[in-house]
Amino acid sequence: MDEKEKYRKAKERVEEIKSFYSHLFAYIIVIIILMAVNIFITPGFYWFLIVAGGWGFGLFWHAMGVFVFSNGFGAGWEKRKIKEIIEKKSND
């Protein structure tokens, strides 16, 4: 792997991480706002927890994709498949 390829992969990795933290920041801000609105408007039923749970589930899978699956748990097959495709095209 040459330097340009390493740089490109590192840049993609940084973009993935930045995307996750942007998502996390938006989640925290919006959930706080929804919590405040919920408590002031309908304090008897905490509907913001439904939104927090659903969005939190999506955020959890985003984190898994960025920090777990891309670092090795399941990433090996992707690398092998890419290598296989490259070798197949070079043989054609």
mmCIF file of N, CA, C and O in Angstrom, residues 3 5 9 11-12 14 17 21 25 27 29 33 44 46 48 50 54 56-57 61-62 64 88-91:
data_model
loop_
_atom_site.group_PDB
_atom_site.id
_atom_site.type_symbol
_atom_site.label_atom_id
_atom_site.label_comp_id
_atom_site.label_asym_id
_atom_site.label_seq_id
_atom_site.Cartn_x
_atom_site.Cartn_y
_atom_site.Cartn_z
ATOM 1 N N GLU A 3 1.753 5.489 -0.069
ATOM 2 C CA GLU A 3 1.436 6.586 0.861
ATOM 3 C C GLU A 3 0.101 7.255 0.543
ATOM 4 O O GLU A 3 -0.641 7.633 1.451
ATOM 5 N N GLU A 5 -2.557 5.895 -0.780
ATOM 6 C CA GLU A 5 -3.634 5.011 -0.334
ATOM 7 C C GLU A 5 -3.786 5.063 1.185
ATOM 8 O O GLU A 5 -4.905 5.096 1.711
ATOM 9 N N LYS A 9 -7.162 6.347 3.128
ATOM 10 C CA LYS A 9 -7.850 5.535 4.139
ATOM 11 C C LYS A 9 -7.903 6.246 5.488
ATOM 12 O O LYS A 9 -8.914 6.198 6.183
ATOM 13 N N LYS A 11 -7.878 9.461 5.932
ATOM 14 C CA LYS A 11 -8.819 10.567 5.794
ATOM 15 C C LYS A 11 -10.260 10.065 5.880
ATOM 16 O O LYS A 11 -11.099 10.688 6.540
ATOM 17 N N GLU A 12 -10.556 8.930 5.249
ATOM 18 C CA GLU A 12 -11.891 8.338 5.345
ATOM 19 C C GLU A 12 -12.221 7.975 6.794
ATOM 20 O O GLU A 12 -13.341 8.187 7.254
ATOM 21 N N VAL A 14 -11.024 9.343 9.533
ATOM 22 C CA VAL A 14 -11.263 10.580 10.283
ATOM 23 C C VAL A 14 -12.665 11.109 9.985
ATOM 24 O O VAL A 14 -13.372 11.557 10.891
ATOM 25 N N ILE A 17 -15.224 9.034 11.939
ATOM 26 C CA ILE A 17 -15.215 9.387 13.364
ATOM 27 C C ILE A 17 -15.860 10.750 13.580
ATOM 28 O O ILE A 17 -16.663 10.932 14.497
ATOM 29 N N TYR A 21 -19.197 11.701 15.925
ATOM 30 C CA TYR A 21 -19.240 12.689 16.994
ATOM 31 C C TYR A 21 -20.222 13.818 16.687
ATOM 32 O O TYR A 21 -20.853 14.354 17.601
ATOM 33 N N PHE A 25 -23.292 14.663 19.147
ATOM 34 C CA PHE A 25 -23.537 16.029 19.619
ATOM 35 C C PHE A 25 -24.975 16.449 19.319
ATOM 36 O O PHE A 25 -25.669 16.995 20.186
ATOM 37 N N TYR A 27 -27.528 14.495 18.882
ATOM 38 C CA TYR A 27 -28.390 13.679 19.734
ATOM 39 C C TYR A 27 -28.526 14.302 21.120
ATOM 40 O O TYR A 27 -29.630 14.471 21.634
ATOM 41 N N ILE A 29 -27.935 17.409 22.163
ATOM 42 C CA ILE A 29 -28.616 18.716 22.138
ATOM 43 C C ILE A 29 -30.119 18.546 21.932
ATOM 44 O O ILE A 29 -30.933 19.123 22.668
ATOM 45 N N ILE A 33 -33.314 19.362 24.527
ATOM 46 C CA ILE A 33 -34.398 20.283 24.165
ATOM 47 C C ILE A 33 -35.752 19.579 24.263
ATOM 48 O O ILE A 33 -36.711 20.121 24.831
ATOM 49 N N GLY A 44 -46.658 14.609 32.777
ATOM 50 C CA GLY A 44 -47.119 13.309 33.251
ATOM 51 C C GLY A 44 -46.636 12.139 32.411
ATOM 52 O O GLY A 44 -46.563 11.014 32.884
ATOM 53 N N TYR A 46 -43.581 10.917 29.815
ATOM 54 C CA TYR A 46 -42.237 11.243 29.323
ATOM 55 C C TYR A 46 -42.007 10.655 27.937
ATOM 56 O O TYR A 46 -41.263 9.701 27.750
ATOM 57 N N PHE A 48 -40.338 11.907 25.510
ATOM 58 C CA PHE A 48 -39.003 12.132 24.965
ATOM 59 C C PHE A 48 -38.128 10.890 25.113
ATOM 60 O O PHE A 48 -37.173 10.695 24.350
ATOM 61 N N ILE A 50 -39.032 7.875 24.430
ATOM 62 C CA ILE A 50 -39.255 7.054 23.234
ATOM 63 C C ILE A 50 -38.338 7.524 22.113
ATOM 64 O O ILE A 50 -37.670 6.728 21.451
ATOM 65 N N GLY A 54 -35.149 5.394 20.542
ATOM 66 C CA GLY A 54 -35.058 5.074 19.115
ATOM 67 C C GLY A 54 -33.821 5.655 18.473
ATOM 68 O O GLY A 54 -33.066 4.967 17.767
ATOM 69 N N GLY A 56 -31.209 6.731 20.073
ATOM 70 C CA GLY A 56 -30.058 6.142 20.760
ATOM 71 C C GLY A 56 -29.683 4.790 20.186
ATOM 72 O O GLY A 56 -28.501 4.449 20.077
ATOM 73 N N PHE A 57 -30.684 4.004 19.790
ATOM 74 C CA PHE A 57 -30.426 2.718 19.151
ATOM 75 C C PHE A 57 -29.677 2.919 17.839
ATOM 76 O O PHE A 57 -28.700 2.224 17.545
ATOM 77 N N TRP A 61 -25.691 1.784 16.852
ATOM 78 C CA TRP A 61 -25.233 1.052 15.667
ATOM 79 C C TRP A 61 -24.269 1.874 14.827
ATOM 80 O O TRP A 61 -23.376 1.317 14.183
ATOM 81 N N HIS A 62 -24.430 3.185 14.836
ATOM 82 C CA HIS A 62 -23.458 4.048 14.161
ATOM 83 C C HIS A 62 -22.096 3.907 14.840
ATOM 84 O O HIS A 62 -21.063 3.762 14.170
ATOM 85 N N MET A 64 -21.050 1.352 16.612
ATOM 86 C CA MET A 64 -20.535 0.010 16.325
ATOM 87 C C MET A 64 -19.883 -0.028 14.949
ATOM 88 O O MET A 64 -18.820 -0.629 14.775
ATOM 89 N N LYS A 88 -8.710 -10.616 -9.458
ATOM 90 C CA LYS A 88 -9.526 -11.121 -10.563
ATOM 91 C C LYS A 88 -9.448 -10.179 -11.759
ATOM 92 O O LYS A 88 -9.319 -10.615 -12.892
ATOM 93 N N LYS A 89 -9.512 -8.861 -11.498
ATOM 94 C CA LYS A 89 -9.437 -7.886 -12.590
ATOM 95 C C LYS A 89 -8.054 -7.858 -13.227
ATOM 96 O O LYS A 89 -7.927 -7.641 -14.408
ATOM 97 N N SER A 90 -7.030 -8.079 -12.430
ATOM 98 C CA SER A 90 -5.667 -8.066 -12.984
ATOM 99 C C SER A 90 -5.408 -9.317 -13.831
ATOM 100 O O SER A 90 -4.591 -9.298 -14.743
ATOM 101 N N ASN A 91 -6.118 -10.416 -13.542
ATOM 102 C CA ASN A 91 -5.974 -11.635 -14.325
ATOM 103 C C ASN A 91 -6.760 -11.586 -15.635
ATOM 104 O O ASN A 91 -6.485 -12.333 -16.555
#
